[in-house]
Short mmCIF file of C-alpha atoms and ligand atoms in Angstrom, two decimals:
data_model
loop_
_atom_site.label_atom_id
_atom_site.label_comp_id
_atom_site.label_asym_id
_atom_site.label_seq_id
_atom_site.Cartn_x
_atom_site.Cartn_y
_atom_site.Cartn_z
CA UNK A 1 15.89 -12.73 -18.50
CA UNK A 2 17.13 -13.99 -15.55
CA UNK A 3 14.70 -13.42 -12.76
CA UNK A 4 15.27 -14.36 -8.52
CA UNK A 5 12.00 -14.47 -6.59
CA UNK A 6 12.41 -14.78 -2.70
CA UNK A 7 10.03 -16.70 -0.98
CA UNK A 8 8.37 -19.70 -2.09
CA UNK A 9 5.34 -19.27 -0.65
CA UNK A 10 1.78 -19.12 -2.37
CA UNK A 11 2.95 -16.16 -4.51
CA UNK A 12 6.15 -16.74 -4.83
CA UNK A 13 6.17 -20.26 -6.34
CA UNK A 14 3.26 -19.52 -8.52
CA UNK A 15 4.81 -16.22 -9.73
CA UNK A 16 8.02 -18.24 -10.41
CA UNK A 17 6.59 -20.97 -12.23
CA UNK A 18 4.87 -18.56 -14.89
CA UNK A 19 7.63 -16.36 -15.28
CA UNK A 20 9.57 -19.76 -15.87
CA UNK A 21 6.74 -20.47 -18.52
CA UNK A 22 6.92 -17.84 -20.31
CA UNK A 23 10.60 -18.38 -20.92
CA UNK A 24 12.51 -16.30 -18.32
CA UNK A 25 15.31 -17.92 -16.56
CA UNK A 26 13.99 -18.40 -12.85
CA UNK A 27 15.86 -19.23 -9.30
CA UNK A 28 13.29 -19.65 -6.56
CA UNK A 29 14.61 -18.75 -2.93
CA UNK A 30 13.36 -19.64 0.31
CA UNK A 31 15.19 -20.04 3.94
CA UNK A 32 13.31 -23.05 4.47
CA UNK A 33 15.32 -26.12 3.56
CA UNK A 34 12.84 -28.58 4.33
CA UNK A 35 10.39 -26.87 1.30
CA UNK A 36 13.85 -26.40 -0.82
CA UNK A 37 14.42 -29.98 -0.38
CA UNK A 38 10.32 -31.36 -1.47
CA UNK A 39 10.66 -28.53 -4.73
CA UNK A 40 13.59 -30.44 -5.58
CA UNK A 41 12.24 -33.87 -5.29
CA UNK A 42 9.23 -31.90 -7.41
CA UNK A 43 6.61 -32.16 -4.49
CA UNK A 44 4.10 -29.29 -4.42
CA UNK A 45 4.11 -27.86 -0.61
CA UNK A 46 0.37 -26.31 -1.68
CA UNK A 47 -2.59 -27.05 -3.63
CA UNK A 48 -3.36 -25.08 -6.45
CA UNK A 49 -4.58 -26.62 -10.01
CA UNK A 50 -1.85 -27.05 -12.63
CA UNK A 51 0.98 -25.52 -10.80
CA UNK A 52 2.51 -28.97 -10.14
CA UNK A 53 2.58 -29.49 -13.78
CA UNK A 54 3.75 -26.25 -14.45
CA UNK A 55 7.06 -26.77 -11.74
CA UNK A 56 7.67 -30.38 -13.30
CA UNK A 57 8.17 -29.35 -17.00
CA UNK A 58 9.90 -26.20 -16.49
CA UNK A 59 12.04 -27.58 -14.16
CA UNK A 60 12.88 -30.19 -16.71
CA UNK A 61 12.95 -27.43 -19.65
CA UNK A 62 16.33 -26.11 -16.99
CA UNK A 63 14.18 -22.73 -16.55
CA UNK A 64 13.17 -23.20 -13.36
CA UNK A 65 15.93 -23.85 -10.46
CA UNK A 66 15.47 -23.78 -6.45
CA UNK A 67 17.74 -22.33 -4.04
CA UNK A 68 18.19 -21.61 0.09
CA UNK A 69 21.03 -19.11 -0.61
CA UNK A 70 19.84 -15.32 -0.82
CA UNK A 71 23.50 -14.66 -2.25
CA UNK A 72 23.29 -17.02 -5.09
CA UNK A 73 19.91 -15.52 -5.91
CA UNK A 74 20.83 -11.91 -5.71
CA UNK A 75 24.07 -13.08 -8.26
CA UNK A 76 22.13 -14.38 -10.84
CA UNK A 77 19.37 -12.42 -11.05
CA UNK A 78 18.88 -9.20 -12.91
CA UNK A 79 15.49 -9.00 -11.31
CA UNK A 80 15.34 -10.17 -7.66
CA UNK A 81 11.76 -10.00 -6.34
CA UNK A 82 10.33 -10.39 -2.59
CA UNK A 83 7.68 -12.17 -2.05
CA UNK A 84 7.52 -12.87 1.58
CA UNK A 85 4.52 -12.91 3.81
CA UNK A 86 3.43 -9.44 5.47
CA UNK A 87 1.02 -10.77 8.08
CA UNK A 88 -1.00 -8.53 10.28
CA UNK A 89 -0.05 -7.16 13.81
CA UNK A 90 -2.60 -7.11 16.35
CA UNK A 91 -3.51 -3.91 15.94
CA UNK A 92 -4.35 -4.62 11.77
CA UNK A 93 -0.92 -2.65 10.44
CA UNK A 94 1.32 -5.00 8.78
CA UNK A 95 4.59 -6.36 9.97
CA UNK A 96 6.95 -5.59 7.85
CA UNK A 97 9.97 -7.49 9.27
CA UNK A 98 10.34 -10.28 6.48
CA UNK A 99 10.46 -7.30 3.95
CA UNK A 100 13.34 -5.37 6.09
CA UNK A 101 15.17 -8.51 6.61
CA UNK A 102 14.65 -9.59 2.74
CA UNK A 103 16.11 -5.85 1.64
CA UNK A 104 19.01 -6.57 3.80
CA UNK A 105 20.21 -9.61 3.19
CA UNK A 106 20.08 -8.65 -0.60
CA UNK A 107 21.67 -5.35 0.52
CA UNK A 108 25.04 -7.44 2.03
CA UNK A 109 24.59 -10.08 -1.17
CA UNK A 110 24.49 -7.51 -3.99
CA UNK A 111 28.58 -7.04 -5.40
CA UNK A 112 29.08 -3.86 -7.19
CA UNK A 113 30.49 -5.65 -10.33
CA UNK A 114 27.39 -7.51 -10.64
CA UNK A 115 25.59 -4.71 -13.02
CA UNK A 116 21.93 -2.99 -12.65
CA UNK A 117 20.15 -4.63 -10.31
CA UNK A 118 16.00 -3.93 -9.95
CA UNK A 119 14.78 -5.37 -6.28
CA UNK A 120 11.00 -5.52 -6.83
CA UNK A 121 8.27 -5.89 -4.32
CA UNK A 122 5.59 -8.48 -5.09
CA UNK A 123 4.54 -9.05 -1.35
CA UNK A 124 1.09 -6.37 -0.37
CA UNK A 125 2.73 -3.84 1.42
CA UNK A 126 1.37 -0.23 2.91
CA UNK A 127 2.29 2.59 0.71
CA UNK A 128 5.58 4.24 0.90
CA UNK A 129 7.13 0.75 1.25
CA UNK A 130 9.21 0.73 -1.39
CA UNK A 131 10.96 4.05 0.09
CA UNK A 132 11.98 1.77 2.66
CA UNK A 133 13.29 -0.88 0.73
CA UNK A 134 15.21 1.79 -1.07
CA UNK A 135 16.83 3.28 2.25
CA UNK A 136 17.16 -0.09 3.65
CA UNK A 137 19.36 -1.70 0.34
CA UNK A 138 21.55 2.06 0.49
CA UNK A 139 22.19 1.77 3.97
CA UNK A 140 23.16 -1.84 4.42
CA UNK A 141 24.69 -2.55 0.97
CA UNK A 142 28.20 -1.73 -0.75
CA UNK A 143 29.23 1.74 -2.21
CA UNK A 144 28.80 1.69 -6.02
CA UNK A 145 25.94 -0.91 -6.34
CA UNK A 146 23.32 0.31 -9.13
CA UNK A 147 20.21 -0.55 -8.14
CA UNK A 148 16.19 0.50 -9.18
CA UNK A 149 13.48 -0.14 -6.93
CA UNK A 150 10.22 -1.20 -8.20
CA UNK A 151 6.63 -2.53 -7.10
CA UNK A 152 4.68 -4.85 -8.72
CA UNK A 153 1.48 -5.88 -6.79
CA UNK A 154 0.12 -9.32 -7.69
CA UNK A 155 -3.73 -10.38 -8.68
CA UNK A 156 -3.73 -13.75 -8.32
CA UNK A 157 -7.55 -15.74 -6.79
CA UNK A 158 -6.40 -18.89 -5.45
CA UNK A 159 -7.66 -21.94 -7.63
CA UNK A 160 -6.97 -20.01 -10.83
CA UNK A 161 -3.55 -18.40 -9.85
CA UNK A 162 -1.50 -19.90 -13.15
CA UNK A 163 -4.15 -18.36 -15.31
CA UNK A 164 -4.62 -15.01 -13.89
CA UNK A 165 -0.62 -14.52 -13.95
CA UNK A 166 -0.59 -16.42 -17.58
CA UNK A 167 -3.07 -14.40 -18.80
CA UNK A 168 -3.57 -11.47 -16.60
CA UNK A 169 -6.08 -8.14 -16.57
CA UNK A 170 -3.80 -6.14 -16.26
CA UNK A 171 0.25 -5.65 -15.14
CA UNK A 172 0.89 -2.87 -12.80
CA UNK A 173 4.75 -2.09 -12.13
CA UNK A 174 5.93 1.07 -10.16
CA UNK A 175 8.77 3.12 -10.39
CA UNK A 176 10.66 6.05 -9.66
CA UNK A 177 13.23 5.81 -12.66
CA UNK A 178 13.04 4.74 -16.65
CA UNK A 179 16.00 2.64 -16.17
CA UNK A 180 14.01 0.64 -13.72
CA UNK A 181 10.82 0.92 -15.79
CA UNK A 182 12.56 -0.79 -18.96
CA UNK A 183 13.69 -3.42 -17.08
CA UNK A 184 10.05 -4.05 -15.98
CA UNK A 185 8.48 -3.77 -19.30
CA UNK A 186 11.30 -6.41 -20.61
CA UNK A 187 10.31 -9.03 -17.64
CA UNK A 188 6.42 -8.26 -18.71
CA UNK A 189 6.81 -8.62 -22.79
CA UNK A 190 6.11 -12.09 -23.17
CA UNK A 191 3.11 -11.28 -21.61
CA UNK A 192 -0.27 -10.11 -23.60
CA UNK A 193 -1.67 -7.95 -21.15
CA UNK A 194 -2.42 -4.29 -20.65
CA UNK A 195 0.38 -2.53 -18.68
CA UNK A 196 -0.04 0.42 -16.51
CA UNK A 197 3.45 1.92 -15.51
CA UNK A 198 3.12 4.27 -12.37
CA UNK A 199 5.25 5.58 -9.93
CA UNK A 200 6.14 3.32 -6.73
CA UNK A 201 3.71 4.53 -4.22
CA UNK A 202 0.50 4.68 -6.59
CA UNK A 203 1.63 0.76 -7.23
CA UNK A 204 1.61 -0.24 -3.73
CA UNK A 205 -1.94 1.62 -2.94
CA UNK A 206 -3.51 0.06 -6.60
CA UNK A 207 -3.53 -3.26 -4.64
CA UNK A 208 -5.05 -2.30 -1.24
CA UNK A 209 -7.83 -0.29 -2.71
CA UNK A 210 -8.38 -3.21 -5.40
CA UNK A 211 -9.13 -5.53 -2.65
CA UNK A 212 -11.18 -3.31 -0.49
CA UNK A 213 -13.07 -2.43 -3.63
CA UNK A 214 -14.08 -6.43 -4.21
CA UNK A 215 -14.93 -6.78 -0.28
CA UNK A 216 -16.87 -3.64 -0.33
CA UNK A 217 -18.98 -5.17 -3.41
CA UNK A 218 -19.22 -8.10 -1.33
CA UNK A 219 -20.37 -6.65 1.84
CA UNK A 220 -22.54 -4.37 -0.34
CA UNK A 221 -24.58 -6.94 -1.72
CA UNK A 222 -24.68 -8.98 1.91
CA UNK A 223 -26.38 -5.69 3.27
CA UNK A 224 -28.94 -5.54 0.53
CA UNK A 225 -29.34 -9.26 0.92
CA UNK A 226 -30.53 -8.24 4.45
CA UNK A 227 -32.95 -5.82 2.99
CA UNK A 228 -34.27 -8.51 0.58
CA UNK A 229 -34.73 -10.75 3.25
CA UNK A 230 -37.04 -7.75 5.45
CA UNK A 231 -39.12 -7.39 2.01
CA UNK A 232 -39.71 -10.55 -0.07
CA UNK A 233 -37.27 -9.44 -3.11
CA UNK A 234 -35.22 -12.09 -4.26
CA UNK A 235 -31.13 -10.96 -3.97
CA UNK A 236 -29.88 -13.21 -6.86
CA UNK A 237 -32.14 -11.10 -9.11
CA UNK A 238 -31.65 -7.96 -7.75
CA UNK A 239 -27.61 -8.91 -8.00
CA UNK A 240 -28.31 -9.60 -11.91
CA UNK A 241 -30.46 -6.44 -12.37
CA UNK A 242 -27.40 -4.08 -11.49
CA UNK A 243 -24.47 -6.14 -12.67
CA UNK A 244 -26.05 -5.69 -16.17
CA UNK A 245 -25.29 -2.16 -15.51
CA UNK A 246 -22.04 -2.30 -17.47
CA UNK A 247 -20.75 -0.11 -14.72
CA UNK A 248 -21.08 -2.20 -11.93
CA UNK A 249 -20.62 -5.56 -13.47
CA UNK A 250 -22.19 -8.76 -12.02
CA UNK A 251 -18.90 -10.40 -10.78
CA UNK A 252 -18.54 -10.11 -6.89
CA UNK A 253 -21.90 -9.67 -6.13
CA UNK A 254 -22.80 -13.17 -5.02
CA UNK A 255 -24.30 -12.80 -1.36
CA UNK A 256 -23.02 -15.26 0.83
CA UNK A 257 -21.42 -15.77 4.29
CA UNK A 258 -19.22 -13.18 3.19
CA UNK A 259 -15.34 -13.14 2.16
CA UNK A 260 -12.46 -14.82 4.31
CA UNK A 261 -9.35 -16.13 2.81
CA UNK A 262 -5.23 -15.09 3.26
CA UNK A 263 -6.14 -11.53 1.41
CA UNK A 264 -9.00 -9.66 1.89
CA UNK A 265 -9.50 -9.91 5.86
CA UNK A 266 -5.97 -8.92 6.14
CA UNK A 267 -5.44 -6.48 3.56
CA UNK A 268 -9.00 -4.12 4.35
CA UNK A 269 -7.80 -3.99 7.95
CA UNK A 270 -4.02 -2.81 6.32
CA UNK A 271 -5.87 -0.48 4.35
CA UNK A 272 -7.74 0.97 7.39
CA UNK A 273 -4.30 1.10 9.56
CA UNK A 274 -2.53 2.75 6.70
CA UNK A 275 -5.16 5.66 5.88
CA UNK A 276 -5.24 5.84 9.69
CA UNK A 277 -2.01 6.46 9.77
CA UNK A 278 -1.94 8.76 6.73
CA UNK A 279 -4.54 11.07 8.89
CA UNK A 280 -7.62 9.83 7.06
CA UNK A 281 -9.96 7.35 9.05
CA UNK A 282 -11.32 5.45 6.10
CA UNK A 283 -15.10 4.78 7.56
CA UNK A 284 -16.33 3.12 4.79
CA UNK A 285 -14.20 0.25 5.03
CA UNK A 286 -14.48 -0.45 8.73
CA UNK A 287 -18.03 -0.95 7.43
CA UNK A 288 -17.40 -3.33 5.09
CA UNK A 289 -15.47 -5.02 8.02
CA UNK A 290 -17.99 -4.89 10.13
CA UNK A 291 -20.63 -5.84 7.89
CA UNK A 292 -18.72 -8.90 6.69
CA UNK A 293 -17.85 -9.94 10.28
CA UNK A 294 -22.05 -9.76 11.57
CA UNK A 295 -22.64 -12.09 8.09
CA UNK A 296 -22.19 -15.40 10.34
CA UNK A 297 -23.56 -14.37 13.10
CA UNK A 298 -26.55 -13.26 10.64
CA UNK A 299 -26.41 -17.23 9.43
CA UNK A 300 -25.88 -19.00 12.32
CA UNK A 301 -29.26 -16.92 13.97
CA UNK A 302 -31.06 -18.37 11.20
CA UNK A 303 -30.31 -21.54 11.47
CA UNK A 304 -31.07 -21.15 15.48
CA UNK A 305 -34.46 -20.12 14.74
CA UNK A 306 -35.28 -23.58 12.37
CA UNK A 307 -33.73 -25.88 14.86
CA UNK A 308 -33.76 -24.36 18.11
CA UNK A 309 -31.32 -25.82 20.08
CA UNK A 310 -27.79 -27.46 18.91
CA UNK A 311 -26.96 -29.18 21.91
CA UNK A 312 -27.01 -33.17 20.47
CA UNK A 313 -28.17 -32.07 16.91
CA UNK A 314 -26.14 -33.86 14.25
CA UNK A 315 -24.97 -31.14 11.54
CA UNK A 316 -23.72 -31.76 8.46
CA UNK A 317 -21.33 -29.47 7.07
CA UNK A 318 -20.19 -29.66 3.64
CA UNK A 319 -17.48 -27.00 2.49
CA UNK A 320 -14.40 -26.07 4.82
CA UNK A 321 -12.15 -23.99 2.79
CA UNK A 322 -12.17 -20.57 2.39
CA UNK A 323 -13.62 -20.95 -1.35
CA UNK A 324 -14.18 -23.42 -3.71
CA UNK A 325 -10.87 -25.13 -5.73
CA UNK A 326 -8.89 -24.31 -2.86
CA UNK A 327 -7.60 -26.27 0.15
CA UNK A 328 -6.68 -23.14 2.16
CA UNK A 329 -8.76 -22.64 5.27
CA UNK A 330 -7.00 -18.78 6.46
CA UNK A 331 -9.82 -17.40 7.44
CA UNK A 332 -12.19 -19.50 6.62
CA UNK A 333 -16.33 -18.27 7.24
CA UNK A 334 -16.71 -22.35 7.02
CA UNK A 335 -14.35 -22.82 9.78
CA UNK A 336 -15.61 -19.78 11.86
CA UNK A 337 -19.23 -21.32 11.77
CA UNK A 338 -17.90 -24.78 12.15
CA UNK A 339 -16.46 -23.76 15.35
CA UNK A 340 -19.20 -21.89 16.68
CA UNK A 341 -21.52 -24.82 16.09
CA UNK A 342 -19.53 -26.99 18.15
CA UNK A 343 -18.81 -24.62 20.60
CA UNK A 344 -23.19 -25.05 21.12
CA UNK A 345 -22.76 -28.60 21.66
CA UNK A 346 -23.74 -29.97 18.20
CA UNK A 347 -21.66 -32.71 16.59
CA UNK A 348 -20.70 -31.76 12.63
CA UNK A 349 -20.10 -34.45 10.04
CA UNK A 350 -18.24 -32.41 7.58
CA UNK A 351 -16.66 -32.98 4.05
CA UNK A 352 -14.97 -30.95 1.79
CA UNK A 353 -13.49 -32.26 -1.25
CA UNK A 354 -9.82 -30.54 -1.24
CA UNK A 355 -9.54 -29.31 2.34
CA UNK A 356 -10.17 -32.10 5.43
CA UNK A 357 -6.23 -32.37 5.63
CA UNK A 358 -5.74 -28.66 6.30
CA UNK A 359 -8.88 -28.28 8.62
CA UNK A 360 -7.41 -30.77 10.46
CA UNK A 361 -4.12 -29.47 10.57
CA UNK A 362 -4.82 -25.70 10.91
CA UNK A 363 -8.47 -25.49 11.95
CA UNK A 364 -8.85 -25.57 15.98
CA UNK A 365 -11.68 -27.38 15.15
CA UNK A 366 -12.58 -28.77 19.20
CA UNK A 367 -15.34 -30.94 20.12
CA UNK A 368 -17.94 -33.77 18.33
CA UNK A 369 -16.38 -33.80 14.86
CA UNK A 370 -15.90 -36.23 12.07
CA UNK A 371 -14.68 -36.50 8.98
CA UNK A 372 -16.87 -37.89 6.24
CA UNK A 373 -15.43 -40.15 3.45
CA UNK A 374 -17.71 -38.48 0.75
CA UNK A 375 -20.04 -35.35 -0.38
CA UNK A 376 -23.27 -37.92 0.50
CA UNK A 377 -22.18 -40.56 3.44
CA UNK A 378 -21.60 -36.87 5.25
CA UNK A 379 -25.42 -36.44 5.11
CA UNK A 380 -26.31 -40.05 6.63
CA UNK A 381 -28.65 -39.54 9.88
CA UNK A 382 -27.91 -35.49 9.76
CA UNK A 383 -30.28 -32.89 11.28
CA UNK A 384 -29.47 -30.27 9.01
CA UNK A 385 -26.99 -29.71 6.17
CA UNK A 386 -24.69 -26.43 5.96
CA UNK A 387 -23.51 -25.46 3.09
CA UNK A 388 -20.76 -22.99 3.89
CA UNK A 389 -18.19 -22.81 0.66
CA UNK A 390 -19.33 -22.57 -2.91
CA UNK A 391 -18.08 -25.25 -4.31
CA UNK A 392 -19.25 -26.48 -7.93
CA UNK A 393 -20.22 -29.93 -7.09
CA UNK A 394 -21.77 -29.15 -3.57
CA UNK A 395 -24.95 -27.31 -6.48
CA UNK A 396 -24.55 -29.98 -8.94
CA UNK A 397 -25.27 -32.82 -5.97
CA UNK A 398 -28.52 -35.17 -6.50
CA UNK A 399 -31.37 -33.11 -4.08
CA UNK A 400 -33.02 -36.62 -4.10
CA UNK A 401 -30.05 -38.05 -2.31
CA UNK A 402 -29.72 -35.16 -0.07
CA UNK A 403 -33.24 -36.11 1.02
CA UNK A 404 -32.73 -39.55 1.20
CA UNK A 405 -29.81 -39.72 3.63
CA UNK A 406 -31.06 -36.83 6.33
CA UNK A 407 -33.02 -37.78 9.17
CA UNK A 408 -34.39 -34.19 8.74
CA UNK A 409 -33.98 -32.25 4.80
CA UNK A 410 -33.25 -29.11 5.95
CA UNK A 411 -30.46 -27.03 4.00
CA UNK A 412 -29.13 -24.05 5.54
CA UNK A 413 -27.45 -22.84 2.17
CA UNK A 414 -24.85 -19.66 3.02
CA UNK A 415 -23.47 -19.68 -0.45
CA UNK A 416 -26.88 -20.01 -2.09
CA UNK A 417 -26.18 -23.00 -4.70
CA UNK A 418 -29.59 -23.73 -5.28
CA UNK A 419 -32.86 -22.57 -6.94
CA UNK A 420 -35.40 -22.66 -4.22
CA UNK A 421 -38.62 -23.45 -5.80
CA UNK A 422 -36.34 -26.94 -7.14
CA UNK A 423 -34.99 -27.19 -3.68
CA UNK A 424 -39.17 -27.22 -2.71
CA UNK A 425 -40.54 -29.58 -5.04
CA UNK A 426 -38.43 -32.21 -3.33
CA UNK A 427 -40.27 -31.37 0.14
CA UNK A 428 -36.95 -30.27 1.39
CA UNK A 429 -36.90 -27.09 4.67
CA UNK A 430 -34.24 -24.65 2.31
CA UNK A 431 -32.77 -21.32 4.10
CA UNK A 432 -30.29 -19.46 1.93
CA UNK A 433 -29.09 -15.89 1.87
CA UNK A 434 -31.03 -12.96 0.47
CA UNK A 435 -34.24 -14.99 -0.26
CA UNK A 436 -37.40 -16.22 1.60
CA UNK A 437 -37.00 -19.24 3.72
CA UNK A 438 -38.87 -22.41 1.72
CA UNK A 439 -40.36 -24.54 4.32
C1 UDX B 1 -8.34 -12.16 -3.68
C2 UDX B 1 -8.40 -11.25 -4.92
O1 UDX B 1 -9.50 -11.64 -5.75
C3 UDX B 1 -7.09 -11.29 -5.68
O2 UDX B 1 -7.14 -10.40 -6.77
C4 UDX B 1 -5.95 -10.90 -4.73
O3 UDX B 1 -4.71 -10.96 -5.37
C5 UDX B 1 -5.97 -11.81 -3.51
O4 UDX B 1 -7.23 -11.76 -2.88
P1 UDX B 1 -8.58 -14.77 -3.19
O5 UDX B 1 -8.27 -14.48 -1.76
O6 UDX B 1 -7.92 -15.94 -3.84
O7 UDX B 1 -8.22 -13.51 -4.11
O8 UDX B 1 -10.14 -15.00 -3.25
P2 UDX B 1 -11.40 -14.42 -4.03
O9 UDX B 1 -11.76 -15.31 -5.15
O10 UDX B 1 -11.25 -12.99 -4.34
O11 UDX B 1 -12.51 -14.59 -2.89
C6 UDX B 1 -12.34 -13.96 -1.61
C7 UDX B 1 -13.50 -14.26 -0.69
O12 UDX B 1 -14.67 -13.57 -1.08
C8 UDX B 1 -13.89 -15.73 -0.60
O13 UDX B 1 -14.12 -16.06 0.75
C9 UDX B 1 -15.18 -15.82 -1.40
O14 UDX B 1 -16.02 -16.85 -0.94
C10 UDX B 1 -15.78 -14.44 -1.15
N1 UDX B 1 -16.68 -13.97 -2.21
C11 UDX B 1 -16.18 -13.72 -3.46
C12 UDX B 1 -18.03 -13.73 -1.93
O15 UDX B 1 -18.50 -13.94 -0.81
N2 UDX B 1 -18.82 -13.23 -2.94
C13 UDX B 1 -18.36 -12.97 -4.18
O16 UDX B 1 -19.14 -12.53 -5.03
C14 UDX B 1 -17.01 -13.23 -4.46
#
């Protein structure tokens, strides 16, 4: 099929390059020239494992085309889908401007000779949406154009996008017509997944209450992490114990500094401003929030309490991004702390092994930092190491070495990485979350 996605961004790219995989017939659009201009040259504006690959051979393989021109896009495409950011207002409600502009500009592209057309939203939007989208392509576009409106909420983790959308869950599509619906089910065929087919609005809220759901098991198992802490129990067994409940399942219960990233901060506050809005003040979620925002806070006291004062303490801080095999730093815990911790007058030697380019870049990061050129030079002379992002590699490193480079070995794990009784046999000070301190 021939398929138009709008907006090259993190979603949009990755979206197109699978659908281009699976054999569909793909035009990527984007108003930026300057990111037009490095797709064409086959340069990856982000960093996410195997999508370069993916854009180089199906580019080759003539499936996979870039464009700057909306109309072109809206011409070819049977299937034109937006993908544009919906970034939060102040207030936590989303601003929906690059959607209404998006529906508009397709609105005055779409030709009424140009057959059934199905504009499909892939960016997280508030519920009821896709009404507007609807009203906003009638209003603005030509008499006689037949057109369905659909949504189709995304699932993608960053670091494993190309396999969750090659080999995804589940597909959920939305719509209000069959016509629309069958073009849908033809884009997802080549695709082995279960699909649920709803109507437009229950696809828009499937996505918001999927990601609250995964922050509330997060900020669930941070609070009994706290309790764990007050009584001795140990919260990676306690996290096992229930997720063998098949009901709960073990996955997103990893205490921790708690969740940051482009998604979850953003879309629990949408979800609060929308139920607001709806008339029903959704308490349990501005819980989660709140829980997930005292997390650091909860960390950085800790660490307070072991040494005391930062003022001239060298830190080392491995981890920046907002995950592991990621360089994105959006709301990064790592960041948050890192900037706190300088902000007390401590200098951080910090390494990360995908994201010192974008901390630089995007993370305000203000006072006595450096850069490390590796995972253990970072440690050399430090007072304390952080551990504030979960990557692999950052529990795999050589505890020996650890102790061997620090003036002081003390590890203030947030992302607990390591088994403290090994952590103790090397006579190293280990604070993580959940557990009893090892000094
Ligand atoms: C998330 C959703 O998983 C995805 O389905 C949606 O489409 C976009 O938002 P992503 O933002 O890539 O994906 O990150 P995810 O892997 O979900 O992690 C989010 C945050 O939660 C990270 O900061 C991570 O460190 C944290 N986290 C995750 C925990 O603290 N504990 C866990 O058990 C799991």
């Amino acid at each position: 099929m021939k398929l138009t996605i709008i907006g090259t961004g993190y979603v949009g790219l990755t979206t197109g390059a699978c659908f281009a995989e699976v054999g569909h017939e793909v035009t990527c659009v984007d108003n930026n020239p300057e990111k037009i201009a490095m797709l064409l040259k086959g340069e990856i504006p982000i960093f996410e494992p195997g999508l370069a690959e993916l854009v180089t051979k199906n580019v080759a393989a003539g499936r996979l085309k870039f464009s700057t021109s909306t109309a072109e896009g809206v011409e070819s495409g049977e299937v034109i889908f937006i993908a544009v950011p919906t970034p939060p207002m102040p207030d936590g409600s989303v601003d929906l401007s690059f959607i209404e502009k998006v529906a508009r500009e397709v609105a005055e592209s779409v030709q009424p000779g140009q057959g059934f057309k199905v504009v499909v939203d892939k960016s997280t939007v508030p519920v009821k949406t896709g009404q507007k989208v609807a009203e906003t392509i009638k209003r603005y576009g030509p008499e006689g154009v037949e057109f369905g409106v659909a949504s189709n909420p995304e699932f993608l983790r960053e670091g494993c996008a190309i396999d969750d959308l090659l080999n995804p869950d589940r597909i959920v599509f939305g719509t209000h017509d069959e016509r629309t619906a069958d073009v849908m089910r033809r884009v997802y065929s080549p695709f082995n997944a279960p699909v649920l087919a709803t109507d437009v609005e229950s696809a828009e809220l499937i996505k918001h209450a999927a990601n609250s759901f995964l922050a509330l098991k997060i900020s669930y198992i941070n609070s009994v992490a706290r309790i764990c802490e007050k009584s001795g129990a140990d919260i990676e067994m306690v996290a096992e114990g229930i997720g063998m409940d098949e009901r709960i399942g073990r996955s997103f219960l990893n205490a921790g500094l708690g969740y940051g990233g482009s998604c979850f901060p953003k879309d629990i506050k949408a979800f609060i401003s929308i139920s607001e809005s709806l008339g029903y003040p959704f308490e349990l979620l501005k819980q989660v929030e709140e829980i997930n925002d005292s997390q650091l806070d909860h960390f950085l006291a800790k660490i307070r309490e072991s040494l005391w004062v930062f003022r001239e303490k060298k830190i080392a801080l491995w981890g920046l991004a907002f995950k592991q095999n990621t360089d994105d730093v959006r709301e990064s815990v790592a960041i948050k702390l890192a900037q706190k911790i300088l902000s007390e007058g401590a200098s951080i030697s910090a390494w990360d092994p995908e994201a010192v380019g974008t901390a630089k870049k995007f993370g305000n990061l203000e006072g006595d930092i450096t850069y490390a050129e590796d995972q253990y030079s970072c440690l050399d002379g430090a007072e304390a190491l952080v551990i504030a992002t979960e990557w692999p590699q950052f529990g795999n490193a050589d505890l020996a070495e650890i102790k061997k480079r620090m003036r002081n070995p003390i590890i203030f794990d947030g992302r607990n990485l390591f088994d403290p009784a090994t952590v103790a046999q090397q006579g190293i000070e280990y604070h993580s979350i959940g557990r009893l301190p090892v000094t």
